[in-house]
CSV table of C-alpha atoms in Angstrom, one decimal:
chain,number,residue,atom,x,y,z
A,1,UNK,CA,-2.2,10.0,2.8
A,2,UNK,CA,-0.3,8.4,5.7
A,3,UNK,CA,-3.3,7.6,8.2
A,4,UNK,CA,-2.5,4.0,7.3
A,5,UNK,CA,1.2,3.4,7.3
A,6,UNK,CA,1.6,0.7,10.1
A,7,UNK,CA,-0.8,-1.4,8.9
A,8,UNK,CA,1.6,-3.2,6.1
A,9,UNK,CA,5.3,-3.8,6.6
A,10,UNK,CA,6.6,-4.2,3.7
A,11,UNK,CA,10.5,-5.4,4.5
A,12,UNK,CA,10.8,-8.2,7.2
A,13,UNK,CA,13.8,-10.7,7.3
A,14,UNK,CA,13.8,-14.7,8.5
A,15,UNK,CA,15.7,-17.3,9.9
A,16,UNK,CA,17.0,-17.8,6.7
A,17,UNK,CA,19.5,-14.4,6.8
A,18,UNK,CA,23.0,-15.3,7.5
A,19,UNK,CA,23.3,-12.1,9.8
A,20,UNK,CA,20.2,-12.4,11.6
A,21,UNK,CA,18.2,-14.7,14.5
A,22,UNK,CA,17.1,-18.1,14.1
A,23,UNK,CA,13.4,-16.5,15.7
A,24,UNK,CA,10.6,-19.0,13.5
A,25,UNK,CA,9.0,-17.4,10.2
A,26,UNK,CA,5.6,-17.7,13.2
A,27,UNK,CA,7.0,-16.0,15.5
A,28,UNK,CA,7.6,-13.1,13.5
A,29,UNK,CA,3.9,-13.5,11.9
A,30,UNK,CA,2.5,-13.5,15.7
A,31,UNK,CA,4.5,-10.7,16.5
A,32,UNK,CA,3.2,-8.5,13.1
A,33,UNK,CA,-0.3,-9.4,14.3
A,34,UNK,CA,0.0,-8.4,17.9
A,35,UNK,CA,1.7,-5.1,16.3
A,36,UNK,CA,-1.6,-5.1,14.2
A,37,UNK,CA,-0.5,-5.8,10.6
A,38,UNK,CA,-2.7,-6.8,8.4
A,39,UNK,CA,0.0,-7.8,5.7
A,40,UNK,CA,3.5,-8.1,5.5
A,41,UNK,CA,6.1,-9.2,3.2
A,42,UNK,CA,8.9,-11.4,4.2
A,43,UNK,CA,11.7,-9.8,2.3
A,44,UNK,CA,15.0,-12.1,2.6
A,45,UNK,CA,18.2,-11.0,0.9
A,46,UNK,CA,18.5,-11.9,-2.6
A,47,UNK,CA,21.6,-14.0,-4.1
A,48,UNK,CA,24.6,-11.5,-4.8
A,49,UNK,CA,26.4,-11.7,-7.9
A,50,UNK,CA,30.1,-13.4,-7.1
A,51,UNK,CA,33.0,-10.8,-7.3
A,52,UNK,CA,31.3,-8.2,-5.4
A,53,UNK,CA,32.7,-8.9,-2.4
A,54,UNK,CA,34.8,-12.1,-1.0
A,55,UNK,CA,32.8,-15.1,-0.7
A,56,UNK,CA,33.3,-15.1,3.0
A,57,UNK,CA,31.8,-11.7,3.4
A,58,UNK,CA,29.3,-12.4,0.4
A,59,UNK,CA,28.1,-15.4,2.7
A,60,UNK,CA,27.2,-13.4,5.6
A,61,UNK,CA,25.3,-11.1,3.5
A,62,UNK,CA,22.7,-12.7,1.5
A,63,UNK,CA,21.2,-16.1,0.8
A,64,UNK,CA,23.1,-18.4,-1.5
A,65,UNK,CA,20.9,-19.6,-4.5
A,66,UNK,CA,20.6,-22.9,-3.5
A,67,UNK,CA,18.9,-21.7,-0.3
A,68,UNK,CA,15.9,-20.2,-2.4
A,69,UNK,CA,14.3,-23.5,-2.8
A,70,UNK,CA,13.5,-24.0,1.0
A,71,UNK,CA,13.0,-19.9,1.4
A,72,UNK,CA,9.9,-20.1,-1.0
A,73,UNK,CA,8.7,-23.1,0.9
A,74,UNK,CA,8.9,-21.9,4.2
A,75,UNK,CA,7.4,-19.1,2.7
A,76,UNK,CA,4.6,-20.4,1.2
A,77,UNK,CA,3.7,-22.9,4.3
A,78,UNK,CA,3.1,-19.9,6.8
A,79,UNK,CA,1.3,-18.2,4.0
A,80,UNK,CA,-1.3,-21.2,4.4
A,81,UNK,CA,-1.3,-21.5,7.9
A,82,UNK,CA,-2.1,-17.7,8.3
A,83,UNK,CA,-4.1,-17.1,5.6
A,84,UNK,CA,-7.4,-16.5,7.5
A,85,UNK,CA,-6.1,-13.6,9.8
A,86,UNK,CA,-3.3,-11.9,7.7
A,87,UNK,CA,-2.1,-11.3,4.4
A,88,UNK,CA,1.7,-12.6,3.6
A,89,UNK,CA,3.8,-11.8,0.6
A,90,UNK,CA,6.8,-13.7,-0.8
A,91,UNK,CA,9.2,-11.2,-1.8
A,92,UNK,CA,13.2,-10.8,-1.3
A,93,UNK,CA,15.4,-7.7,-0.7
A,94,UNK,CA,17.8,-7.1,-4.1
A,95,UNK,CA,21.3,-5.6,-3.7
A,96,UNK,CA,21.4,-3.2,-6.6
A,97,UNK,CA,25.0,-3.4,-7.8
A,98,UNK,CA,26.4,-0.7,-10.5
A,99,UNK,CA,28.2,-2.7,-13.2
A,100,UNK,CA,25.7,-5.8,-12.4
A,101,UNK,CA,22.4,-4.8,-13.9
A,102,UNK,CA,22.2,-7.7,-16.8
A,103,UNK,CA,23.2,-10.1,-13.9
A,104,UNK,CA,20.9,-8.8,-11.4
A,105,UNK,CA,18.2,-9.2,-14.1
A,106,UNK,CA,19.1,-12.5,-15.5
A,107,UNK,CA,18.6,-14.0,-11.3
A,108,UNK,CA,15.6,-12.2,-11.2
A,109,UNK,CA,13.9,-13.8,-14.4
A,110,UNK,CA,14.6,-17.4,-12.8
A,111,UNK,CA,12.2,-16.6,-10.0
A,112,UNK,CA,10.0,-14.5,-11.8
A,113,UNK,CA,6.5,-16.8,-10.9
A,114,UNK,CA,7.5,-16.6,-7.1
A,115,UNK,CA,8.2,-13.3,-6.5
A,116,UNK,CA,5.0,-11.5,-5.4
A,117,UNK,CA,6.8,-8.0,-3.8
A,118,UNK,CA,10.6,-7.1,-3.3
A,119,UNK,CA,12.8,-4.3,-1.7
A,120,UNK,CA,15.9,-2.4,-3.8
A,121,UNK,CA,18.6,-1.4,-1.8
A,122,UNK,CA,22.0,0.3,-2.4
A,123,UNK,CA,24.3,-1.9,0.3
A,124,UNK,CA,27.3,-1.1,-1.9
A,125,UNK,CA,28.7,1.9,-3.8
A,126,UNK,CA,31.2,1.6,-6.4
A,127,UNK,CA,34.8,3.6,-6.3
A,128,UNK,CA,37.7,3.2,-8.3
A,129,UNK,CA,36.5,-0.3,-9.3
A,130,UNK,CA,35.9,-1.5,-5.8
A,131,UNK,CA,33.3,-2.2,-4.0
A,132,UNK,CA,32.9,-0.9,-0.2
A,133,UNK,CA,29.7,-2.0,2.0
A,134,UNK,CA,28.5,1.9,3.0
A,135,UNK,CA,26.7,-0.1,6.4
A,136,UNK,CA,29.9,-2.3,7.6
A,137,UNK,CA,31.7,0.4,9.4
A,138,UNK,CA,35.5,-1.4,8.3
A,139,UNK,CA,34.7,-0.3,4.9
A,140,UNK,CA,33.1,3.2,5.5
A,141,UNK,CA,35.9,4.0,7.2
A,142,UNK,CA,38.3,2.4,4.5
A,143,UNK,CA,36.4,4.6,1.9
A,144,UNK,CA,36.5,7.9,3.4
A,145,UNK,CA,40.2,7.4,4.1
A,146,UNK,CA,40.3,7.0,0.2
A,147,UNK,CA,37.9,9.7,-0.4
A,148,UNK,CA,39.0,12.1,2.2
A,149,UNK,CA,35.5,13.6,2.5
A,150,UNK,CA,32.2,12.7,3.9
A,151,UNK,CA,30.2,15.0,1.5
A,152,UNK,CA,32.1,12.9,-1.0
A,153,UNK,CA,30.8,9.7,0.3
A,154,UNK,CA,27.5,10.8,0.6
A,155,UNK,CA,27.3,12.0,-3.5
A,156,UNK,CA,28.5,9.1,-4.5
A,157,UNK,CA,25.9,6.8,-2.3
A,158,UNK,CA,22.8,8.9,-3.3
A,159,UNK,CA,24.0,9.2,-7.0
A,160,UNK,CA,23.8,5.4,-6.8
A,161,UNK,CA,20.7,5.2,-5.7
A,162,UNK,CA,19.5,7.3,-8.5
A,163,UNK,CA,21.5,4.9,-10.5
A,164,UNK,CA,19.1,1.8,-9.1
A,165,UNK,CA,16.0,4.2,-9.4
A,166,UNK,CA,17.0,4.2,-13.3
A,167,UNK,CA,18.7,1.1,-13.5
A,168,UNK,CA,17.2,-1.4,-16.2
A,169,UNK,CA,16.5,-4.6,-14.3
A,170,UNK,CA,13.8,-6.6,-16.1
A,171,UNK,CA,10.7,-6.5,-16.0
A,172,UNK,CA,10.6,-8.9,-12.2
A,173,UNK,CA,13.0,-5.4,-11.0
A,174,UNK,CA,11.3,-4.3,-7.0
A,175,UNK,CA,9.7,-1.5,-7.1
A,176,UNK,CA,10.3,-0.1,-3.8
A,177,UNK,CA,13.6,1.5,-2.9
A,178,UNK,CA,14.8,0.2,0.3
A,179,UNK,CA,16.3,2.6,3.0
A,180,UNK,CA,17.6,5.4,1.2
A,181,UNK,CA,19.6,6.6,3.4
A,182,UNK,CA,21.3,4.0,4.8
A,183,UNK,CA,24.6,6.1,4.6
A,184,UNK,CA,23.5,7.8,7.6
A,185,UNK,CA,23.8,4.3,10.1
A,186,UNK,CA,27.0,6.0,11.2
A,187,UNK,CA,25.5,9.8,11.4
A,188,UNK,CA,26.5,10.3,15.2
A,189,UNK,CA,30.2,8.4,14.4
A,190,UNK,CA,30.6,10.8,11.6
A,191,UNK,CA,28.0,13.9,11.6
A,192,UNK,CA,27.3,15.8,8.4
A,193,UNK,CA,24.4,18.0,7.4
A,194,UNK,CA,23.9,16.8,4.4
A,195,UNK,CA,21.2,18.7,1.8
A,196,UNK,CA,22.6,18.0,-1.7
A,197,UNK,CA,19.2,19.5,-2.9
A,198,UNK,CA,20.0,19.1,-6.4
A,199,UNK,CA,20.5,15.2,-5.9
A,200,UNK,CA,17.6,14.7,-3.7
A,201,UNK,CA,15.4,16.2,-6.0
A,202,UNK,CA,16.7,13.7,-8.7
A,203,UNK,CA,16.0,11.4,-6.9
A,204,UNK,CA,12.2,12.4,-6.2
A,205,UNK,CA,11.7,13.1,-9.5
A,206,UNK,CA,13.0,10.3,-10.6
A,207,UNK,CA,10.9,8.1,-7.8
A,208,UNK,CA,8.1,10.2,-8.9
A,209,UNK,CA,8.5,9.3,-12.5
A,210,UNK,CA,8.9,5.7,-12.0
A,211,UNK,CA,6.1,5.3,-9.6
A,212,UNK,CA,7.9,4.0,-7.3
A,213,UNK,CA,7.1,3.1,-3.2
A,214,UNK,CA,9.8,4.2,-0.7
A,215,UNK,CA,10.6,2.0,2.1
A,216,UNK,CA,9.8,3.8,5.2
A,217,UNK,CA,12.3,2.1,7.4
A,218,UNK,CA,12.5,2.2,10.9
A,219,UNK,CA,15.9,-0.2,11.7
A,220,UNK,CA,18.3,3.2,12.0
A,221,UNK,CA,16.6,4.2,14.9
A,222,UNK,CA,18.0,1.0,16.3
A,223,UNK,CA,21.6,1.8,15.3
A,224,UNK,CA,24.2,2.6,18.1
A,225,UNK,CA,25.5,5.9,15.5
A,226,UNK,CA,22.2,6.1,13.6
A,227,UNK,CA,19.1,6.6,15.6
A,228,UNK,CA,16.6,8.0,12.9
A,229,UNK,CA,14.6,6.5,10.5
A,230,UNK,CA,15.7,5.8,6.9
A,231,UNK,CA,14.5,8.0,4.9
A,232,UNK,CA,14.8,10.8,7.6
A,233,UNK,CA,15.8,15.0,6.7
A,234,UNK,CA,15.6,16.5,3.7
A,235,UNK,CA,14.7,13.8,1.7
A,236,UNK,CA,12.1,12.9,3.5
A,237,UNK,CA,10.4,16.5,3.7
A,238,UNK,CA,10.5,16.4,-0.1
A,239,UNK,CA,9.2,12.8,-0.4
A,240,UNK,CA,6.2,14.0,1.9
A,241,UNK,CA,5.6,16.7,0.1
A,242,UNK,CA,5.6,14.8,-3.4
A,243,UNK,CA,3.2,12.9,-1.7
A,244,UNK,CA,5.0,10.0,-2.7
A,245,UNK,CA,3.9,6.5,-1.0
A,246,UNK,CA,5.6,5.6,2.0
A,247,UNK,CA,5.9,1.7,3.0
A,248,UNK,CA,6.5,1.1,6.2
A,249,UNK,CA,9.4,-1.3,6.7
A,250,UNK,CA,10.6,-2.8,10.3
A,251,UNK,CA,13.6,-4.4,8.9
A,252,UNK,CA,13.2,-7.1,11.6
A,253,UNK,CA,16.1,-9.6,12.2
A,254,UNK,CA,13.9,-10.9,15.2
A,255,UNK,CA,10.3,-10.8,15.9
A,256,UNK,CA,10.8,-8.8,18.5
A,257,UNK,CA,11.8,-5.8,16.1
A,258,UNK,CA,8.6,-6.0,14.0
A,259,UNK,CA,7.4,-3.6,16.4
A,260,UNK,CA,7.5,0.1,15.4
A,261,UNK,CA,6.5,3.3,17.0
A,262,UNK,CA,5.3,6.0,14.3
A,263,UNK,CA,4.4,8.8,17.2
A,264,UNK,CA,7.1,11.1,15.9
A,265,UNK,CA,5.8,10.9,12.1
């Protein structure tokens, strides 16, 4: 079923991220080619909802809505100039909040003609009415100070991304779930062997149910405390076994990480 993985990555970033490389929308197309894509879906970060997070932080996250405009240009310009030797997709990367679903769904709506592919990802988990970025190490630590327990922090990130599996998001909602286990980035920081198996088989099921893609994504295995893939363990062995369908997903801030070796698959 997975013979074909690297031909399509499915989550790619731009010069257009406030936290990644100014490398050309080209070079990241040659670089996908060389790799040998065949399609690939530009996946930028999507407008967060204010009051998240503090606009400074908010800023360095995601694209501000009047940056969309110019995105879906750009976009669309390298989709012409490549259209003869490789399939590109406009899509964007959406934060799923919990306690911002009609939000989240109203910004989807306005882009609704554009969109043509998207990523959801679970960036930040909810406690005690705040929000704490579970991949900025600052506030993974400030949460497990809080929580006291890294089994803790790790129920309540997987139980939201069941929530974003189930969330209602309008009809324009992704329907891939991006890295889902991003909780792991600090895994060599903070070890655990995690295998909630009730959870993780919610969150199959629940995948499984929607028919919903996973984004097989390969940027942990870049990280300094990370080094696997995201899905990686147990939840991968049941997604494989589900035979559920895997997207590959470089997660490229620069052109030069679009390319991905699969020999340990």
């Amino acid at each position: 079923m997975y013979d074909n993985l690297s031909i399509r990555d499915g989550h790619m970033h731009t010069p257009f991220c406030p936290h990644g490389t100014k490398d050309t929308l080209e070079s990241y197309v040659e670089k996908a080619i060389k790799e040998g894509r065949r399609e690939i879906t530009f996946t930028e970060h999507f407008p967060m909802p204010e009051g998240v997070t503090t606009e400074t932080f908010r800023r360095e996250c995601t694209l501000l809505e009047e940056e969309i405009p110019a995105y879906i240009e750009a976009i669309g310009r390298v989709k012409g100039n490549y259209k003869e030797r490789i399939a590109i997709h406009l899509g964007f990367e959406v934060d799923y909040i919990e306690g911002y679903e009609n939000k989240i769904a109203d910004a989807l709506n306005q882009y609704a003609t554009t969109i043509e592919d998207g990523v959801l990802s679970v960036h930040f988990v909810k406690f005690e009415n705040q929000y704490y970025a579970i991949d900025y190490l600052p506030d993974f630590e400030t949460l497990l100070t809080k929580i006291q327990s890294l089994e803790k922090i790790y129920d309540l990130y997987f139980e939201t991304v069941l929530k974003s599996i189930e969330a209602d998001l309008g009809k324009y909602k992704p329907k891939r779930i991006g890295h889902p286990t991003l909780v792991r980035i600090f895994n060599k920081k903070y070890p655990i062997a995690y295998e909630n198996e009730c959870l993780f088989q919610a969150i199959v099921t629940a995948l499984k149910e929607k028919k919903y893609e996973i984004d097989f994504n390969m940027a942990g295995l870049k990280k300094e405390f990370c080094k696997e893939s995201y899905p990686s363990g147990r939840l991968l062995e049941l997604i494989k076994k589900e035979h559920l369908p895997l997207i590959l997903g470089s997660d490229a801030h620069c052109a030069e990480r679009v390319k991905i070796d699969l020999s340990s698959f």
